[in-house]
Amino acid sequence: MKQYILIIAVCLSTLGFSQKVEKSLGDFTELKAFDQISVKLVKADENKAVISGDHTDKVQILNKNGVLKIRLEIEKSYQGEETYVTLYYKTLYVLDANEGAFIISDETMNPADIELKAQEGAGIDVALDVKRVTVKSVSGGQVKATGIAKNQDATVNSGGMYKGKALKTEQTNINVSTGGNAKIHASEVVKAKVKAGGNIKIYGNPKVVDKKTVLGGNITQVN
């Protein structure tokens, strides 16, 4: 009998830890994710987070001056591989992935301007319909963007990667250095600079390409 009670207690305990946790949130326009947590973005009429997977009771969500930070409590740092947050949001202008976190949106995001930043092995994967996008991928970060952007500014370095081949732009300004890799698409103008071993591939057959290489690296046009 005691054995059965113990089994039931363990099952209930496991169920409790796997339950979803929902939190209402105030307004924010910038997201910072940490600790290998996966964040899925959903456009909505309200701001809230639904937490599932591991460590649901250890997820900290802090909102200060419009900057929303999602991370684990310090004793669970970098242990969010199986922790998932569905973030319902009204407006977002900045996505910032850190410490192996991953930010994804299945829906097309369409603010006028958006900034995408990934570092420390973290990643971002989004579809866009914007006038301007600013991309920064450094220290092993990866950014993937698809869709449309009239203008683009991108910085990739220290082993960062930018997969922007499927993001169709008119004008792109890109700087890559120190082992960074980038693929971009532009129809009108590209200004590209590579330094110290970076690589850029240019798609879209742009009318004007201004390219500069310093201390090694490659800039390749792919038609």
mmCIF file of C-alpha atoms in Angstrom:
data_model
loop_
_atom_site.group_PDB
_atom_site.id
_atom_site.type_symbol
_atom_site.label_atom_id
_atom_site.label_comp_id
_atom_site.label_asym_id
_atom_site.label_seq_id
_atom_site.Cartn_x
_atom_site.Cartn_y
_atom_site.Cartn_z
ATOM 1 C CA MET A 1 0.000 0.000 0.000
ATOM 2 C CA LYS A 2 2.787 2.388 0.912
ATOM 3 C CA GLN A 3 4.442 1.582 -2.420
ATOM 4 C CA TYR A 4 1.304 2.568 -4.361
ATOM 5 C CA ILE A 5 0.997 5.803 -2.386
ATOM 6 C CA LEU A 6 4.631 6.610 -3.177
ATOM 7 C CA ILE A 7 4.087 5.982 -6.907
ATOM 8 C CA ILE A 8 1.005 8.229 -6.961
ATOM 9 C CA ALA A 9 2.874 10.956 -5.087
ATOM 10 C CA VAL A 10 5.731 10.847 -7.578
ATOM 11 C CA CYS A 11 3.306 11.023 -10.511
ATOM 12 C CA LEU A 12 1.458 13.977 -9.021
ATOM 13 C CA SER A 13 4.747 15.715 -8.322
ATOM 14 C CA THR A 14 5.888 15.201 -11.920
ATOM 15 C CA LEU A 15 2.548 16.452 -13.221
ATOM 16 C CA GLY A 16 2.795 19.533 -11.067
ATOM 17 C CA PHE A 17 6.200 20.447 -12.418
ATOM 18 C CA SER A 18 4.999 20.032 -16.028
ATOM 19 C CA GLN A 19 1.908 22.202 -15.644
ATOM 20 C CA LYS A 20 1.632 25.390 -17.648
ATOM 21 C CA VAL A 21 1.993 28.703 -15.868
ATOM 22 C CA GLU A 22 0.289 31.817 -17.247
ATOM 23 C CA LYS A 23 1.336 35.359 -16.376
ATOM 24 C CA SER A 24 -0.303 38.634 -17.386
ATOM 25 C CA LEU A 25 2.176 41.336 -18.392
ATOM 26 C CA GLY A 26 2.264 45.101 -18.723
ATOM 27 C CA ASP A 27 3.209 46.860 -21.942
ATOM 28 C CA PHE A 28 6.658 46.272 -23.451
ATOM 29 C CA THR A 29 8.358 46.832 -26.808
ATOM 30 C CA GLU A 30 11.674 44.997 -26.301
ATOM 31 C CA LEU A 31 12.299 41.325 -25.489
ATOM 32 C CA LYS A 32 15.473 39.855 -23.972
ATOM 33 C CA ALA A 33 15.655 36.060 -23.566
ATOM 34 C CA PHE A 34 18.336 34.133 -21.639
ATOM 35 C CA ASP A 35 19.352 30.709 -20.274
ATOM 36 C CA GLN A 36 18.581 28.561 -23.363
ATOM 37 C CA ILE A 37 14.844 29.243 -23.012
ATOM 38 C CA SER A 38 12.756 28.944 -26.203
ATOM 39 C CA VAL A 39 10.321 31.817 -26.775
ATOM 40 C CA LYS A 40 7.547 31.648 -29.374
ATOM 41 C CA LEU A 41 5.995 34.979 -30.340
ATOM 42 C CA VAL A 42 2.268 35.376 -30.985
ATOM 43 C CA LYS A 43 0.715 38.739 -31.954
ATOM 44 C CA ALA A 44 -2.296 39.438 -29.749
ATOM 45 C CA ASP A 45 -4.512 42.090 -28.153
ATOM 46 C CA GLU A 46 -2.998 41.414 -24.736
ATOM 47 C CA ASN A 47 0.441 40.902 -23.240
ATOM 48 C CA LYS A 48 0.900 37.593 -21.446
ATOM 49 C CA ALA A 49 3.292 34.648 -21.145
ATOM 50 C CA VAL A 50 2.439 30.948 -21.008
ATOM 51 C CA ILE A 51 5.301 28.871 -19.577
ATOM 52 C CA SER A 52 5.607 25.106 -20.107
ATOM 53 C CA GLY A 53 8.172 22.314 -20.000
ATOM 54 C CA ASP A 54 10.887 22.133 -17.344
ATOM 55 C CA HIS A 55 11.452 24.590 -14.497
ATOM 56 C CA THR A 56 8.154 26.444 -14.988
ATOM 57 C CA ASP A 57 8.320 27.569 -11.365
ATOM 58 C CA LYS A 58 11.860 28.930 -11.839
ATOM 59 C CA VAL A 59 11.206 31.230 -14.800
ATOM 60 C CA GLN A 60 11.622 34.924 -14.031
ATOM 61 C CA ILE A 61 9.823 37.475 -16.194
ATOM 62 C CA LEU A 62 10.790 41.060 -15.445
ATOM 63 C CA ASN A 63 9.309 44.103 -17.166
ATOM 64 C CA LYS A 64 11.161 47.370 -16.619
ATOM 65 C CA ASN A 65 10.711 50.499 -18.707
ATOM 66 C CA GLY A 66 9.232 48.514 -21.567
ATOM 67 C CA VAL A 67 12.048 45.933 -21.649
ATOM 68 C CA LEU A 68 10.838 42.393 -20.936
ATOM 69 C CA LYS A 69 13.484 39.945 -19.658
ATOM 70 C CA ILE A 70 12.814 36.200 -19.580
ATOM 71 C CA ARG A 71 15.331 34.070 -17.704
ATOM 72 C CA LEU A 72 15.711 31.334 -15.080
ATOM 73 C CA GLU A 73 16.486 31.872 -11.433
ATOM 74 C CA ILE A 74 20.226 31.848 -10.798
ATOM 75 C CA GLU A 75 20.392 28.254 -9.499
ATOM 76 C CA LYS A 76 18.955 27.048 -12.840
ATOM 77 C CA SER A 77 21.067 29.273 -15.098
ATOM 78 C CA TYR A 78 21.713 27.809 -18.569
ATOM 79 C CA GLN A 79 19.298 24.920 -17.905
ATOM 80 C CA GLY A 80 16.367 26.034 -20.054
ATOM 81 C CA GLU A 81 16.782 23.598 -22.976
ATOM 82 C CA GLU A 82 13.342 22.146 -22.239
ATOM 83 C CA THR A 83 11.707 25.344 -20.981
ATOM 84 C CA TYR A 84 9.227 26.983 -23.344
ATOM 85 C CA VAL A 85 7.496 30.351 -23.236
ATOM 86 C CA THR A 86 4.703 31.380 -25.577
ATOM 87 C CA LEU A 87 4.736 35.165 -25.474
ATOM 88 C CA TYR A 88 1.584 36.986 -26.542
ATOM 89 C CA TYR A 89 2.466 40.581 -27.380
ATOM 90 C CA LYS A 90 0.912 43.794 -28.667
ATOM 91 C CA THR A 91 4.033 45.523 -29.991
ATOM 92 C CA LEU A 92 7.689 44.515 -30.373
ATOM 93 C CA TYR A 93 10.513 46.540 -31.872
ATOM 94 C CA VAL A 94 13.576 44.738 -30.463
ATOM 95 C CA LEU A 95 14.327 41.012 -30.154
ATOM 96 C CA ASP A 96 17.485 40.186 -28.182
ATOM 97 C CA ALA A 97 18.505 36.525 -27.718
ATOM 98 C CA ASN A 98 21.290 35.695 -25.239
ATOM 99 C CA GLU A 99 22.927 32.699 -23.542
ATOM 100 C CA GLY A 100 21.653 30.049 -25.956
ATOM 101 C CA ALA A 101 18.040 31.239 -25.898
ATOM 102 C CA PHE A 102 15.912 30.939 -29.046
ATOM 103 C CA ILE A 103 13.229 33.349 -30.274
ATOM 104 C CA ILE A 104 10.856 32.316 -33.068
ATOM 105 C CA SER A 105 7.737 33.665 -34.736
ATOM 106 C CA ASP A 106 5.567 31.576 -37.067
ATOM 107 C CA GLU A 107 3.640 34.714 -38.033
ATOM 108 C CA THR A 108 4.984 37.601 -40.106
ATOM 109 C CA MET A 109 6.037 40.514 -37.917
ATOM 110 C CA ASN A 110 5.239 43.928 -39.386
ATOM 111 C CA PRO A 111 6.346 46.901 -37.292
ATOM 112 C CA ALA A 112 7.832 49.735 -39.358
ATOM 113 C CA ASP A 113 11.292 49.106 -37.860
ATOM 114 C CA ILE A 114 12.692 46.122 -35.996
ATOM 115 C CA GLU A 115 16.037 45.203 -34.440
ATOM 116 C CA LEU A 116 17.272 41.607 -34.190
ATOM 117 C CA LYS A 117 20.206 40.776 -31.898
ATOM 118 C CA ALA A 118 21.672 37.342 -31.121
ATOM 119 C CA GLN A 119 24.812 36.528 -29.158
ATOM 120 C CA GLU A 120 26.375 33.841 -26.972
ATOM 121 C CA GLY A 121 25.139 30.955 -29.100
ATOM 122 C CA ALA A 122 21.538 32.168 -29.090
ATOM 123 C CA GLY A 123 19.232 32.300 -32.120
ATOM 124 C CA ILE A 124 16.378 34.185 -33.767
ATOM 125 C CA ASP A 125 14.132 32.922 -36.592
ATOM 126 C CA VAL A 126 11.449 35.325 -37.852
ATOM 127 C CA ALA A 127 9.468 36.360 -40.917
ATOM 128 C CA LEU A 128 9.251 40.109 -41.560
ATOM 129 C CA ASP A 129 7.359 42.732 -43.536
ATOM 130 C CA VAL A 130 9.078 45.971 -42.461
ATOM 131 C CA LYS A 131 10.580 49.187 -43.782
ATOM 132 C CA ARG A 132 13.872 48.784 -41.910
ATOM 133 C CA VAL A 133 15.603 45.941 -40.091
ATOM 134 C CA THR A 134 18.794 46.138 -38.049
ATOM 135 C CA VAL A 135 20.612 42.851 -37.455
ATOM 136 C CA LYS A 136 23.449 42.092 -35.053
ATOM 137 C CA SER A 137 24.773 38.545 -34.748
ATOM 138 C CA VAL A 138 27.949 38.064 -32.686
ATOM 139 C CA SER A 139 29.802 35.528 -30.508
ATOM 140 C CA GLY A 140 28.210 32.466 -32.080
ATOM 141 C CA GLY A 141 24.733 33.926 -32.376
ATOM 142 C CA GLN A 142 22.508 33.060 -35.344
ATOM 143 C CA VAL A 143 19.791 35.166 -36.955
ATOM 144 C CA LYS A 144 17.491 33.916 -39.713
ATOM 145 C CA ALA A 145 15.064 36.323 -41.373
ATOM 146 C CA THR A 146 12.664 35.856 -44.278
ATOM 147 C CA GLY A 147 10.137 38.119 -45.967
ATOM 148 C CA ILE A 148 10.501 41.774 -46.993
ATOM 149 C CA ALA A 149 12.469 44.775 -45.708
ATOM 150 C CA LYS A 150 13.073 47.934 -47.717
ATOM 151 C CA ASN A 151 16.333 48.778 -45.919
ATOM 152 C CA GLN A 152 18.710 46.640 -43.889
ATOM 153 C CA ASP A 153 21.764 47.227 -41.701
ATOM 154 C CA ALA A 154 23.627 44.130 -40.510
ATOM 155 C CA THR A 155 26.680 43.486 -38.331
ATOM 156 C CA VAL A 156 28.072 39.961 -37.996
ATOM 157 C CA ASN A 157 31.274 39.042 -36.158
ATOM 158 C CA SER A 158 33.053 36.653 -33.791
ATOM 159 C CA GLY A 159 31.581 33.518 -35.326
ATOM 160 C CA GLY A 160 28.107 34.946 -35.707
ATOM 161 C CA MET A 161 25.850 33.911 -38.578
ATOM 162 C CA TYR A 162 23.141 35.751 -40.487
ATOM 163 C CA LYS A 163 20.829 33.828 -42.814
ATOM 164 C CA GLY A 164 19.152 36.628 -44.726
ATOM 165 C CA LYS A 165 19.022 35.147 -48.227
ATOM 166 C CA ALA A 166 15.226 34.886 -48.089
ATOM 167 C CA LEU A 167 14.734 38.425 -46.749
ATOM 168 C CA LYS A 168 14.274 40.531 -49.874
ATOM 169 C CA THR A 169 15.585 44.070 -49.438
ATOM 170 C CA GLU A 170 16.165 47.028 -51.716
ATOM 171 C CA GLN A 171 19.230 48.367 -49.904
ATOM 172 C CA THR A 172 21.579 46.566 -47.527
ATOM 173 C CA ASN A 173 24.589 47.789 -45.578
ATOM 174 C CA ILE A 174 26.534 44.915 -44.032
ATOM 175 C CA ASN A 175 29.776 44.555 -42.053
ATOM 176 C CA VAL A 176 31.231 41.126 -41.295
ATOM 177 C CA SER A 177 34.435 40.321 -39.397
ATOM 178 C CA THR A 178 36.345 37.721 -37.389
ATOM 179 C CA GLY A 179 34.823 34.545 -38.774
ATOM 180 C CA GLY A 180 31.308 35.845 -39.228
ATOM 181 C CA ASN A 181 29.170 34.518 -42.087
ATOM 182 C CA ALA A 182 26.234 36.185 -43.821
ATOM 183 C CA LYS A 183 23.889 35.704 -46.760
ATOM 184 C CA ILE A 184 21.846 38.705 -47.870
ATOM 185 C CA HIS A 185 19.434 39.600 -50.682
ATOM 186 C CA ALA A 186 19.138 43.066 -52.244
ATOM 187 C CA SER A 187 17.741 44.379 -55.525
ATOM 188 C CA GLU A 188 19.163 47.920 -55.637
ATOM 189 C CA VAL A 189 22.235 48.748 -53.533
ATOM 190 C CA VAL A 190 24.640 46.782 -51.335
ATOM 191 C CA LYS A 191 27.486 48.224 -49.295
ATOM 192 C CA ALA A 192 29.493 45.297 -47.951
ATOM 193 C CA LYS A 193 32.660 45.205 -45.867
ATOM 194 C CA VAL A 194 34.556 42.148 -44.658
ATOM 195 C CA LYS A 195 37.439 42.175 -42.188
ATOM 196 C CA ALA A 196 39.656 39.462 -40.707
ATOM 197 C CA GLY A 197 38.180 36.351 -42.215
ATOM 198 C CA GLY A 198 34.487 37.046 -42.615
ATOM 199 C CA ASN A 199 32.318 35.844 -45.498
ATOM 200 C CA ILE A 200 29.391 37.480 -47.292
ATOM 201 C CA LYS A 201 27.244 36.040 -50.089
ATOM 202 C CA ILE A 202 25.092 38.538 -51.983
ATOM 203 C CA TYR A 203 21.899 37.415 -53.744
ATOM 204 C CA GLY A 204 19.317 39.332 -55.766
ATOM 205 C CA ASN A 205 21.618 40.765 -58.468
ATOM 206 C CA PRO A 206 21.698 44.301 -57.013
ATOM 207 C CA LYS A 207 22.330 47.197 -59.407
ATOM 208 C CA VAL A 208 25.121 48.692 -57.286
ATOM 209 C CA VAL A 209 27.606 46.779 -55.113
ATOM 210 C CA ASP A 210 30.244 48.623 -53.090
ATOM 211 C CA LYS A 211 32.492 46.029 -51.482
ATOM 212 C CA LYS A 212 35.653 46.203 -49.404
ATOM 213 C CA THR A 213 37.845 43.467 -47.937
ATOM 214 C CA VAL A 214 40.434 44.085 -45.201
ATOM 215 C CA LEU A 215 42.863 41.481 -43.784
ATOM 216 C CA GLY A 216 41.243 38.541 -45.519
ATOM 217 C CA GLY A 217 37.702 37.342 -46.084
ATOM 218 C CA ASN A 218 35.361 36.904 -49.032
ATOM 219 C CA ILE A 219 32.494 38.775 -50.659
ATOM 220 C CA THR A 220 30.721 36.740 -53.347
ATOM 221 C CA GLN A 221 27.871 37.733 -55.645
ATOM 222 C CA VAL A 222 25.543 34.843 -56.458
ATOM 223 C CA ASN A 223 23.218 35.458 -59.421
#
